[in-house]
PDB file of C-alpha atoms in Angstrom:
ATOM      1  CA  MET A   1    -138.776 119.472-108.883  1.00  0.00           C
ATOM      2  CA  LYS A   2    -141.066 116.684-107.717  1.00  0.00           C
ATOM      3  CA  PRO A   3    -142.844 117.331-104.419  1.00  0.00           C
ATOM      4  CA  THR A   4    -142.314 115.159-101.341  1.00  0.00           C
ATOM      5  CA  LEU A   5    -145.021 113.368 -99.373  1.00  0.00           C
ATOM      6  CA  PHE A   6    -144.626 113.648 -95.590  1.00  0.00           C
ATOM      7  CA  LEU A   7    -146.576 110.984 -93.696  1.00  0.00           C
ATOM      8  CA  LEU A   8    -147.566 111.393 -90.043  1.00  0.00           C
ATOM      9  CA  ALA A   9    -147.041 107.893 -88.655  1.00  0.00           C
ATOM     10  CA  ALA A  10    -145.953 108.653 -85.097  1.00  0.00           C
ATOM     11  CA  GLY A  11    -149.345 108.318 -83.415  1.00  0.00           C
ATOM     12  CA  MET A  12    -151.716 105.484 -82.656  1.00  0.00           C
ATOM     13  CA  GLY A  13    -155.487 105.859 -82.852  1.00  0.00           C
ATOM     14  CA  SER A  14    -156.989 106.477 -79.442  1.00  0.00           C
ATOM     15  CA  ARG A  15    -160.557 105.545 -80.394  1.00  0.00           C
ATOM     16  CA  TYR A  16    -159.611 102.544 -82.508  1.00  0.00           C
ATOM     17  CA  GLY A  17    -157.494  99.900 -80.783  1.00  0.00           C
ATOM     18  CA  GLY A  18    -154.135  98.834 -82.148  1.00  0.00           C
ATOM     19  CA  LEU A  19    -151.832 100.273 -84.757  1.00  0.00           C
ATOM     20  CA  LYS A  20    -154.438 101.058 -87.360  1.00  0.00           C
ATOM     21  CA  GLN A  21    -151.711 102.211 -89.760  1.00  0.00           C
ATOM     22  CA  LEU A  22    -150.762  98.527 -90.119  1.00  0.00           C
ATOM     23  CA  ASP A  23    -154.271  97.118 -90.416  1.00  0.00           C
ATOM     24  CA  GLY A  24    -154.649  95.197 -93.675  1.00  0.00           C
ATOM     25  CA  LEU A  25    -157.889  96.408 -95.259  1.00  0.00           C
ATOM     26  CA  GLY A  26    -157.254  95.744 -98.960  1.00  0.00           C
ATOM     27  CA  PRO A  27    -157.786  92.407-100.763  1.00  0.00           C
ATOM     28  CA  ASN A  28    -154.140  91.401-100.231  1.00  0.00           C
ATOM     29  CA  GLY A  29    -153.700  92.929 -96.788  1.00  0.00           C
ATOM     30  CA  GLU A  30    -152.971  96.442 -98.095  1.00  0.00           C
ATOM     31  CA  THR A  31    -153.084  99.242 -95.545  1.00  0.00           C
ATOM     32  CA  ILE A  32    -154.791 102.586 -96.116  1.00  0.00           C
ATOM     33  CA  MET A  33    -151.285 104.058 -96.307  1.00  0.00           C
ATOM     34  CA  ASP A  34    -150.459 101.759 -99.246  1.00  0.00           C
ATOM     35  CA  TYR A  35    -153.279 103.337-101.239  1.00  0.00           C
ATOM     36  CA  SER A  36    -152.147 106.877-100.362  1.00  0.00           C
ATOM     37  CA  ILE A  37    -148.614 106.087-101.487  1.00  0.00           C
ATOM     38  CA  TYR A  38    -149.819 104.422-104.687  1.00  0.00           C
ATOM     39  CA  ASP A  39    -151.925 107.530-105.458  1.00  0.00           C
ATOM     40  CA  ALA A  40    -149.050 109.875-104.577  1.00  0.00           C
ATOM     41  CA  ILE A  41    -146.644 108.091-106.948  1.00  0.00           C
ATOM     42  CA  LYS A  42    -149.265 108.294-109.718  1.00  0.00           C
ATOM     43  CA  ALA A  43    -149.700 112.020-108.969  1.00  0.00           C
ATOM     44  CA  GLY A  44    -145.967 112.704-109.438  1.00  0.00           C
ATOM     45  CA  PHE A  45    -144.618 112.822-105.888  1.00  0.00           C
ATOM     46  CA  GLY A  46    -140.919 111.951-105.868  1.00  0.00           C
ATOM     47  CA  LYS A  47    -140.045 111.001-102.279  1.00  0.00           C
ATOM     48  CA  LEU A  48    -141.649 109.746 -99.072  1.00  0.00           C
ATOM     49  CA  VAL A  49    -140.699 110.948 -95.598  1.00  0.00           C
ATOM     50  CA  PHE A  50    -142.250 109.135 -92.633  1.00  0.00           C
ATOM     51  CA  VAL A  51    -142.215 110.555 -89.118  1.00  0.00           C
ATOM     52  CA  ILE A  52    -142.382 107.757 -86.544  1.00  0.00           C
ATOM     53  CA  ARG A  53    -141.394 107.012 -82.966  1.00  0.00           C
ATOM     54  CA  LYS A  54    -137.792 105.844 -82.674  1.00  0.00           C
ATOM     55  CA  ASP A  55    -138.772 102.691 -80.762  1.00  0.00           C
ATOM     56  CA  PHE A  56    -140.875 101.613 -83.745  1.00  0.00           C
ATOM     57  CA  GLU A  57    -138.034 101.972 -86.271  1.00  0.00           C
ATOM     58  CA  GLN A  58    -137.030  98.355 -86.920  1.00  0.00           C
ATOM     59  CA  ASP A  59    -140.598  97.135 -87.128  1.00  0.00           C
ATOM     60  CA  PHE A  60    -141.414  99.981 -89.501  1.00  0.00           C
ATOM     61  CA  ARG A  61    -138.433  99.312 -91.764  1.00  0.00           C
ATOM     62  CA  ASP A  62    -139.260  95.594 -91.926  1.00  0.00           C
ATOM     63  CA  LYS A  63    -143.005  95.866 -92.442  1.00  0.00           C
ATOM     64  CA  ILE A  64    -143.429  99.173 -94.264  1.00  0.00           C
ATOM     65  CA  ILE A  65    -140.359 100.657 -95.906  1.00  0.00           C
ATOM     66  CA  SER A  66    -139.326  97.351 -97.469  1.00  0.00           C
ATOM     67  CA  LYS A  67    -142.535  97.430 -99.572  1.00  0.00           C
ATOM     68  CA  TYR A  68    -141.900 100.819-101.149  1.00  0.00           C
ATOM     69  CA  GLU A  69    -138.164 100.632-101.799  1.00  0.00           C
ATOM     70  CA  GLY A  70    -137.679 100.212-105.509  1.00  0.00           C
ATOM     71  CA  HIS A  71    -140.845 102.219-106.190  1.00  0.00           C
ATOM     72  CA  ILE A  72    -139.948 105.566-104.574  1.00  0.00           C
ATOM     73  CA  PRO A  73    -137.141 106.897-102.314  1.00  0.00           C
ATOM     74  CA  CYS A  74    -138.017 106.773 -98.595  1.00  0.00           C
ATOM     75  CA  GLU A  75    -136.655 108.564 -95.524  1.00  0.00           C
ATOM     76  CA  LEU A  76    -137.429 108.173 -91.832  1.00  0.00           C
ATOM     77  CA  VAL A  77    -137.420 110.941 -89.227  1.00  0.00           C
ATOM     78  CA  PHE A  78    -138.316 110.624 -85.562  1.00  0.00           C
ATOM     79  CA  GLN A  79    -140.677 112.528 -83.299  1.00  0.00           C
ATOM     80  CA  GLU A  80    -139.342 112.374 -79.760  1.00  0.00           C
ATOM     81  CA  LEU A  81    -140.618 114.182 -76.676  1.00  0.00           C
ATOM     82  CA  ASP A  82    -137.245 115.787 -76.003  1.00  0.00           C
ATOM     83  CA  ALA A  83    -136.837 117.179 -79.555  1.00  0.00           C
ATOM     84  CA  LEU A  84    -137.297 120.737 -78.281  1.00  0.00           C
ATOM     85  CA  PRO A  85    -135.602 124.060 -79.100  1.00  0.00           C
ATOM     86  CA  GLU A  86    -132.565 125.030 -77.061  1.00  0.00           C
ATOM     87  CA  GLY A  87    -133.464 126.226 -73.582  1.00  0.00           C
ATOM     88  CA  PHE A  88    -136.596 124.079 -73.202  1.00  0.00           C
ATOM     89  CA  THR A  89    -136.925 120.737 -71.452  1.00  0.00           C
ATOM     90  CA  CYS A  90    -139.790 118.279 -71.574  1.00  0.00           C
ATOM     91  CA  PRO A  91    -141.916 118.048 -68.383  1.00  0.00           C
ATOM     92  CA  VAL A  92    -140.969 114.871 -66.526  1.00  0.00           C
ATOM     93  CA  ASP A  93    -144.491 113.400 -66.496  1.00  0.00           C
ATOM     94  CA  ARG A  94    -145.305 114.106 -70.132  1.00  0.00           C
ATOM     95  CA  THR A  95    -145.885 111.010 -72.315  1.00  0.00           C
ATOM     96  CA  LYS A  96    -148.003 112.486 -75.124  1.00  0.00           C
ATOM     97  CA  PRO A  97    -146.239 113.645 -78.321  1.00  0.00           C
ATOM     98  CA  TRP A  98    -146.205 117.406 -78.956  1.00  0.00           C
ATOM     99  CA  GLY A  99    -148.719 117.276 -81.830  1.00  0.00           C
ATOM    100  CA  THR A 100    -148.884 117.258 -85.613  1.00  0.00           C
ATOM    101  CA  ASN A 101    -146.918 120.440 -86.281  1.00  0.00           C
ATOM    102  CA  HIS A 102    -144.104 119.286 -84.003  1.00  0.00           C
ATOM    103  CA  ALA A 103    -144.069 116.083 -86.081  1.00  0.00           C
ATOM    104  CA  VAL A 104    -143.816 118.128 -89.299  1.00  0.00           C
ATOM    105  CA  MET A 105    -140.840 120.055 -87.865  1.00  0.00           C
ATOM    106  CA  MET A 106    -138.853 116.792 -87.725  1.00  0.00           C
ATOM    107  CA  GLY A 107    -138.620 116.854 -91.536  1.00  0.00           C
ATOM    108  CA  ALA A 108    -136.598 120.084 -91.726  1.00  0.00           C
ATOM    109  CA  ASP A 109    -133.246 118.406 -92.411  1.00  0.00           C
ATOM    110  CA  VAL A 110    -134.448 116.082 -95.179  1.00  0.00           C
ATOM    111  CA  ILE A 111    -137.050 118.171 -97.055  1.00  0.00           C
ATOM    112  CA  LYS A 112    -135.771 120.968 -99.299  1.00  0.00           C
ATOM    113  CA  GLU A 113    -138.629 120.996-101.820  1.00  0.00           C
ATOM    114  CA  PRO A 114    -142.410 121.676-101.720  1.00  0.00           C
ATOM    115  CA  PHE A 115    -144.135 118.965 -99.704  1.00  0.00           C
ATOM    116  CA  ALA A 116    -147.548 117.661 -98.707  1.00  0.00           C
ATOM    117  CA  VAL A 117    -148.470 116.404 -95.245  1.00  0.00           C
ATOM    118  CA  ILE A 118    -151.015 113.629 -94.676  1.00  0.00           C
ATOM    119  CA  ASN A 119    -152.222 111.288 -91.941  1.00  0.00           C
ATOM    120  CA  CYS A 120    -151.300 107.644 -92.493  1.00  0.00           C
ATOM    121  CA  ASP A 121    -154.681 106.276 -91.519  1.00  0.00           C
ATOM    122  CA  ASP A 122    -156.958 108.376 -93.744  1.00  0.00           C
ATOM    123  CA  PHE A 123    -158.034 107.234 -97.205  1.00  0.00           C
ATOM    124  CA  TYR A 124    -157.871 110.466 -99.197  1.00  0.00           C
ATOM    125  CA  GLY A 125    -158.617 109.254-102.727  1.00  0.00           C
ATOM    126  CA  ARG A 126    -156.839 109.645-106.062  1.00  0.00           C
ATOM    127  CA  ASP A 127    -158.208 113.078-107.017  1.00  0.00           C
ATOM    128  CA  SER A 128    -156.978 114.713-103.799  1.00  0.00           C
ATOM    129  CA  PHE A 129    -153.371 113.668-104.540  1.00  0.00           C
ATOM    130  CA  GLN A 130    -153.693 114.902-108.109  1.00  0.00           C
ATOM    131  CA  VAL A 131    -154.924 118.382-107.117  1.00  0.00           C
ATOM    132  CA  MET A 132    -152.213 118.707-104.444  1.00  0.00           C
ATOM    133  CA  GLY A 133    -149.463 117.269-106.669  1.00  0.00           C
ATOM    134  CA  LYS A 134    -150.399 119.738-109.424  1.00  0.00           C
ATOM    135  CA  PHE A 135    -150.393 122.711-107.038  1.00  0.00           C
ATOM    136  CA  LEU A 136    -146.986 121.866-105.541  1.00  0.00           C
ATOM    137  CA  SER A 137    -145.256 120.912-108.789  1.00  0.00           C
ATOM    138  CA  GLU A 138    -146.393 124.128-110.504  1.00  0.00           C
ATOM    139  CA  LEU A 139    -144.965 126.427-107.808  1.00  0.00           C
ATOM    140  CA  PRO A 140    -142.107 128.557-109.193  1.00  0.00           C
ATOM    141  CA  GLU A 141    -138.700 127.508-107.864  1.00  0.00           C
ATOM    142  CA  GLY A 142    -137.879 129.145-104.541  1.00  0.00           C
ATOM    143  CA  SER A 143    -141.536 129.907-103.757  1.00  0.00           C
ATOM    144  CA  LYS A 144    -142.275 130.948-100.190  1.00  0.00           C
ATOM    145  CA  ASN A 145    -145.397 131.615 -98.155  1.00  0.00           C
ATOM    146  CA  VAL A 146    -147.724 130.075-100.764  1.00  0.00           C
ATOM    147  CA  TYR A 147    -149.361 127.069 -99.144  1.00  0.00           C
ATOM    148  CA  SER A 148    -152.403 124.932 -99.823  1.00  0.00           C
ATOM    149  CA  MET A 149    -154.851 122.545 -98.241  1.00  0.00           C
ATOM    150  CA  VAL A 150    -157.126 119.949 -99.791  1.00  0.00           C
ATOM    151  CA  GLY A 151    -160.644 121.004 -98.847  1.00  0.00           C
ATOM    152  CA  PHE A 152    -162.823 117.913 -98.738  1.00  0.00           C
ATOM    153  CA  ARG A 153    -166.577 118.431 -99.083  1.00  0.00           C
ATOM    154  CA  ILE A 154    -167.968 117.685 -95.635  1.00  0.00           C
ATOM    155  CA  GLY A 155    -170.633 115.357 -97.004  1.00  0.00           C
ATOM    156  CA  ASN A 156    -167.837 113.120 -98.351  1.00  0.00           C
ATOM    157  CA  THR A 157    -166.121 112.708 -94.963  1.00  0.00           C
ATOM    158  CA  LEU A 158    -168.675 111.328 -92.502  1.00  0.00           C
ATOM    159  CA  SER A 159    -168.737 108.070 -90.538  1.00  0.00           C
ATOM    160  CA  GLU A 160    -171.790 105.824 -90.482  1.00  0.00           C
ATOM    161  CA  SER A 161    -170.887 104.736 -86.935  1.00  0.00           C
ATOM    162  CA  GLY A 162    -171.059 108.023 -85.051  1.00  0.00           C
ATOM    163  CA  THR A 163    -170.064 111.666 -84.950  1.00  0.00           C
ATOM    164  CA  VAL A 164    -166.734 112.890 -86.342  1.00  0.00           C
ATOM    165  CA  SER A 165    -164.477 115.888 -85.681  1.00  0.00           C
ATOM    166  CA  ARG A 166    -163.620 118.116 -88.628  1.00  0.00           C
ATOM    167  CA  GLY A 167    -162.048 121.498 -89.190  1.00  0.00           C
ATOM    168  CA  LEU A 168    -164.745 123.568 -90.943  1.00  0.00           C
ATOM    169  CA  CYS A 169    -163.070 126.006 -93.323  1.00  0.00           C
ATOM    170  CA  SER A 170    -164.018 129.528 -94.366  1.00  0.00           C
ATOM    171  CA  THR A 171    -162.549 130.975 -97.564  1.00  0.00           C
ATOM    172  CA  ASP A 172    -162.457 134.361 -99.280  1.00  0.00           C
ATOM    173  CA  ALA A 173    -163.407 135.208-102.889  1.00  0.00           C
ATOM    174  CA  ASN A 174    -160.039 133.875-104.127  1.00  0.00           C
ATOM    175  CA  ASN A 175    -160.522 130.510-102.411  1.00  0.00           C
ATOM    176  CA  LEU A 176    -157.885 131.367 -99.829  1.00  0.00           C
ATOM    177  CA  LEU A 177    -158.352 129.984 -96.338  1.00  0.00           C
ATOM    178  CA  THR A 178    -159.502 132.560 -93.774  1.00  0.00           C
ATOM    179  CA  SER A 179    -160.193 130.272 -90.807  1.00  0.00           C
ATOM    180  CA  VAL A 180    -160.472 126.665 -89.651  1.00  0.00           C
ATOM    181  CA  VAL A 181    -162.893 126.019 -86.781  1.00  0.00           C
ATOM    182  CA  GLU A 182    -162.671 122.580 -85.194  1.00  0.00           C
ATOM    183  CA  ARG A 183    -166.118 121.055 -84.690  1.00  0.00           C
ATOM    184  CA  THR A 184    -166.019 117.907 -82.595  1.00  0.00           C
ATOM    185  CA  LYS A 185    -169.512 116.496 -83.227  1.00  0.00           C
ATOM    186  CA  ILE A 186    -170.664 116.280 -86.837  1.00  0.00           C
ATOM    187  CA  GLN A 187    -173.063 113.792 -88.381  1.00  0.00           C
ATOM    188  CA  ARG A 188    -175.833 113.439 -90.950  1.00  0.00           C
ATOM    189  CA  MET A 189    -179.274 113.887 -89.389  1.00  0.00           C
ATOM    190  CA  ASP A 190    -182.561 113.815 -91.307  1.00  0.00           C
ATOM    191  CA  GLY A 191    -180.633 114.022 -94.587  1.00  0.00           C
ATOM    192  CA  GLU A 192    -178.624 117.108 -93.567  1.00  0.00           C
ATOM    193  CA  VAL A 193    -175.064 117.471 -92.308  1.00  0.00           C
ATOM    194  CA  LYS A 194    -175.217 119.044 -88.844  1.00  0.00           C
ATOM    195  CA  TYR A 195    -172.723 119.998 -86.153  1.00  0.00           C
ATOM    196  CA  ILE A 196    -172.945 121.176 -82.551  1.00  0.00           C
ATOM    197  CA  ASP A 197    -172.236 124.911 -82.547  1.00  0.00           C
ATOM    198  CA  ASP A 198    -170.771 127.071 -79.776  1.00  0.00           C
ATOM    199  CA  ASN A 199    -174.203 127.302 -78.114  1.00  0.00           C
ATOM    200  CA  GLY A 200    -174.636 123.538 -78.030  1.00  0.00           C
ATOM    201  CA  GLU A 201    -177.228 123.642 -80.829  1.00  0.00           C
ATOM    202  CA  TRP A 202    -177.297 121.350 -83.873  1.00  0.00           C
ATOM    203  CA  THR A 203    -176.613 123.561 -86.900  1.00  0.00           C
ATOM    204  CA  ALA A 204    -176.957 122.513 -90.544  1.00  0.00           C
ATOM    205  CA  THR A 205    -174.184 123.144 -93.066  1.00  0.00           C
ATOM    206  CA  PRO A 206    -174.173 122.439 -96.839  1.00  0.00           C
ATOM    207  CA  ASP A 207    -172.758 119.102 -98.032  1.00  0.00           C
ATOM    208  CA  THR A 208    -170.136 121.067-100.013  1.00  0.00           C
ATOM    209  CA  THR A 209    -168.701 122.966 -96.994  1.00  0.00           C
ATOM    210  CA  PRO A 210    -164.896 122.482 -97.209  1.00  0.00           C
ATOM    211  CA  VAL A 211    -163.271 120.719 -94.268  1.00  0.00           C
ATOM    212  CA  SER A 212    -159.658 120.042 -93.398  1.00  0.00           C
ATOM    213  CA  MET A 213    -158.643 116.384 -93.241  1.00  0.00           C
ATOM    214  CA  ASN A 214    -155.020 117.268 -92.454  1.00  0.00           C
ATOM    215  CA  PHE A 215    -153.852 117.226 -96.089  1.00  0.00           C
ATOM    216  CA  TRP A 216    -151.604 120.293 -96.347  1.00  0.00           C
ATOM    217  CA  GLY A 217    -149.141 121.630 -98.905  1.00  0.00           C
ATOM    218  CA  PHE A 218    -146.131 123.665 -97.785  1.00  0.00           C
ATOM    219  CA  THR A 219    -142.809 125.027 -99.006  1.00  0.00           C
ATOM    220  CA  PRO A 220    -139.664 124.541 -96.864  1.00  0.00           C
ATOM    221  CA  ASP A 221    -139.818 128.050 -95.338  1.00  0.00           C
ATOM    222  CA  TYR A 222    -142.637 126.626 -93.206  1.00  0.00           C
ATOM    223  CA  PHE A 223    -140.074 124.872 -90.998  1.00  0.00           C
ATOM    224  CA  ALA A 224    -138.446 128.110 -89.798  1.00  0.00           C
ATOM    225  CA  TYR A 225    -141.818 129.675 -88.932  1.00  0.00           C
ATOM    226  CA  SER A 226    -142.743 126.536 -87.013  1.00  0.00           C
ATOM    227  CA  GLN A 227    -139.467 126.537 -85.084  1.00  0.00           C
ATOM    228  CA  GLU A 228    -140.032 130.131 -83.970  1.00  0.00           C
ATOM    229  CA  PHE A 229    -143.698 129.765 -83.093  1.00  0.00           C
ATOM    230  CA  PHE A 230    -143.041 126.523 -81.217  1.00  0.00           C
ATOM    231  CA  LYS A 231    -140.806 128.511 -78.859  1.00  0.00           C
ATOM    232  CA  THR A 232    -143.738 130.878 -78.237  1.00  0.00           C
ATOM    233  CA  PHE A 233    -146.001 127.871 -77.642  1.00  0.00           C
ATOM    234  CA  LEU A 234    -143.554 126.349 -75.134  1.00  0.00           C
ATOM    235  CA  SER A 235    -143.023 129.705 -73.410  1.00  0.00           C
ATOM    236  CA  ASP A 236    -146.710 129.735 -72.448  1.00  0.00           C
ATOM    237  CA  SER A 237    -146.813 128.133 -68.996  1.00  0.00           C
ATOM    238  CA  LYS A 238    -150.312 126.751 -69.696  1.00  0.00           C
ATOM    239  CA  ASN A 239    -148.895 124.607 -72.505  1.00  0.00           C
ATOM    240  CA  MET A 240    -146.068 123.303 -70.331  1.00  0.00           C
ATOM    241  CA  GLU A 241    -148.327 122.552 -67.360  1.00  0.00           C
ATOM    242  CA  ASN A 242    -150.959 120.802 -69.485  1.00  0.00           C
ATOM    243  CA  LEU A 243    -149.321 117.435 -70.218  1.00  0.00           C
ATOM    244  CA  LYS A 244    -151.709 116.939 -73.153  1.00  0.00           C
ATOM    245  CA  SER A 245    -151.204 120.298 -74.886  1.00  0.00           C
ATOM    246  CA  GLU A 246    -150.375 119.889 -78.570  1.00  0.00           C
ATOM    247  CA  PHE A 247    -148.812 122.054 -81.269  1.00  0.00           C
ATOM    248  CA  PHE A 248    -151.226 121.391 -84.134  1.00  0.00           C
ATOM    249  CA  ILE A 249    -150.787 122.282 -87.814  1.00  0.00           C
ATOM    250  CA  PRO A 250    -153.958 124.476 -87.886  1.00  0.00           C
ATOM    251  CA  LEU A 251    -152.549 126.511 -84.964  1.00  0.00           C
ATOM    252  CA  MET A 252    -149.448 127.374 -87.017  1.00  0.00           C
ATOM    253  CA  VAL A 253    -151.385 127.933 -90.244  1.00  0.00           C
ATOM    254  CA  ASP A 254    -153.898 130.168 -88.468  1.00  0.00           C
ATOM    255  CA  LYS A 255    -151.107 132.361 -87.122  1.00  0.00           C
ATOM    256  CA  LEU A 256    -149.444 132.720 -90.543  1.00  0.00           C
ATOM    257  CA  ILE A 257    -152.781 133.625 -92.176  1.00  0.00           C
ATOM    258  CA  ASN A 258    -153.726 136.138 -89.459  1.00  0.00           C
ATOM    259  CA  ASP A 259    -150.269 137.751 -89.550  1.00  0.00           C
ATOM    260  CA  GLY A 260    -150.560 138.103 -93.327  1.00  0.00           C
ATOM    261  CA  THR A 261    -147.339 136.087 -93.685  1.00  0.00           C
ATOM    262  CA  ALA A 262    -148.703 133.308 -95.895  1.00  0.00           C
ATOM    263  CA  THR A 263    -151.696 132.356 -97.999  1.00  0.00           C
ATOM    264  CA  VAL A 264    -153.321 128.913 -98.030  1.00  0.00           C
ATOM    265  CA  GLU A 265    -155.279 128.021-101.147  1.00  0.00           C
ATOM    266  CA  VAL A 266    -158.147 125.603-100.509  1.00  0.00           C
ATOM    267  CA  LEU A 267    -158.067 122.979-103.275  1.00  0.00           C
ATOM    268  CA  ASP A 268    -161.462 121.460-104.016  1.00  0.00           C
ATOM    269  CA  THR A 269    -161.640 117.706-104.541  1.00  0.00           C
ATOM    270  CA  ASN A 270    -164.424 115.298-105.396  1.00  0.00           C
ATOM    271  CA  SER A 271    -162.547 112.524-103.565  1.00  0.00           C
ATOM    272  CA  LYS A 272    -164.536 110.705-100.914  1.00  0.00           C
ATOM    273  CA  TRP A 273    -162.589 110.448 -97.666  1.00  0.00           C
ATOM    274  CA  PHE A 274    -162.939 107.397 -95.519  1.00  0.00           C
ATOM    275  CA  GLY A 275    -161.151 105.958 -92.535  1.00  0.00           C
ATOM    276  CA  VAL A 276    -161.537 103.880 -89.425  1.00  0.00           C
ATOM    277  CA  THR A 277    -162.673 106.359 -86.788  1.00  0.00           C
ATOM    278  CA  TYR A 278    -164.541 103.650 -84.855  1.00  0.00           C
ATOM    279  CA  PRO A 279    -163.929  99.857 -84.850  1.00  0.00           C
ATOM    280  CA  GLU A 280    -167.374  99.446 -86.466  1.00  0.00           C
ATOM    281  CA  ASP A 281    -166.106 101.433 -89.484  1.00  0.00           C
ATOM    282  CA  ARG A 282    -163.604  98.740 -90.391  1.00  0.00           C
ATOM    283  CA  GLN A 283    -165.886  96.494 -92.468  1.00  0.00           C
ATOM    284  CA  SER A 284    -167.303  99.466 -94.354  1.00  0.00           C
ATOM    285  CA  VAL A 285    -163.737 100.551 -95.316  1.00  0.00           C
ATOM    286  CA  VAL A 286    -162.895  96.989 -96.443  1.00  0.00           C
ATOM    287  CA  ASP A 287    -166.050  97.005 -98.603  1.00  0.00           C
ATOM    288  CA  LYS A 288    -165.309 100.435-100.099  1.00  0.00           C
ATOM    289  CA  ILE A 289    -161.747  99.466-101.021  1.00  0.00           C
ATOM    290  CA  LYS A 290    -162.964  96.194-102.549  1.00  0.00           C
ATOM    291  CA  ALA A 291    -165.492  98.143-104.637  1.00  0.00           C
ATOM    292  CA  LEU A 292    -162.706 100.453-105.922  1.00  0.00           C
ATOM    293  CA  VAL A 293    -160.524  97.448-106.799  1.00  0.00           C
ATOM    294  CA  ASP A 294    -163.462  95.669-108.489  1.00  0.00           C
ATOM    295  CA  ALA A 295    -164.149  98.833-110.512  1.00  0.00           C
ATOM    296  CA  GLY A 296    -160.532  98.848-111.748  1.00  0.00           C
ATOM    297  CA  GLU A 297    -159.543 102.008-109.835  1.00  0.00           C
ATOM    298  CA  TYR A 298    -156.709 100.100-108.140  1.00  0.00           C
ATOM    299  CA  PRO A 299    -154.872  96.893-108.977  1.00  0.00           C
ATOM    300  CA  ALA A 300    -155.575  93.927-106.670  1.00  0.00           C
ATOM    301  CA  LYS A 301    -151.908  94.061-105.584  1.00  0.00           C
ATOM    302  CA  LEU A 302    -150.324  97.501-105.193  1.00  0.00           C
ATOM    303  CA  PHE A 303    -146.663  96.816-104.371  1.00  0.00           C
TER     304      PHE A 303
END
């Protein structure tokens, strides 16, 4: 069974103005998402599921879905603030979505096969889709609790315009994820990759340290775990009172790993990540995509 690609398209970049998912960065106005979808089709993914805001539906169908129809089946699901388990209501003043794992939960009714989750505005690179597509398509039918994550080498994920946030990953001898620690200030300094540690000190880490760029692989049993743990999350008064609290994917994954419920294999990739973290990054991304097209990695027109 071909895996599904689940695309997180509900959010807008806070540090980069506008809907960066729709920013044309390729030679013919292609978006970063176009390249991800092109790579996913090449890697054997069989369906796309987008999670968006309901008020963005018509625009999204006209500008986005229309491009891919005829190339791969597409479905839309919606992340709404009031999509909560029975017995819970959304705080009146809350405007922020409930986070990436809440967005993933919206796919439960339309995804019955192994699936990968990605951000729409990150350029992940061909190899990352191939390693994830291979992992998911080789899972025995009915597999449960065997998940994966593409572990990008930290040196391949930095911005030239400032610090970045990354989830630094630790793995065991079998390359299974043991922890993800979010580091909010990482950059290259004096030729070394460094981050601010818990003591506020700059600490060096090897260029090959795996980091999470929110490229996950799951089987459908993940939805039921998420539904249950989301109730626990909402039952914590701190999360209800904090109007910006979010139910993130690493939070759910961390629980499943610590409980011994699931394993997450960290898949190494030589792909170079890039994206528009800061407005100043935009030209660099345009140049990098042009170089890939010029080198024959991608056709000048994708769809």
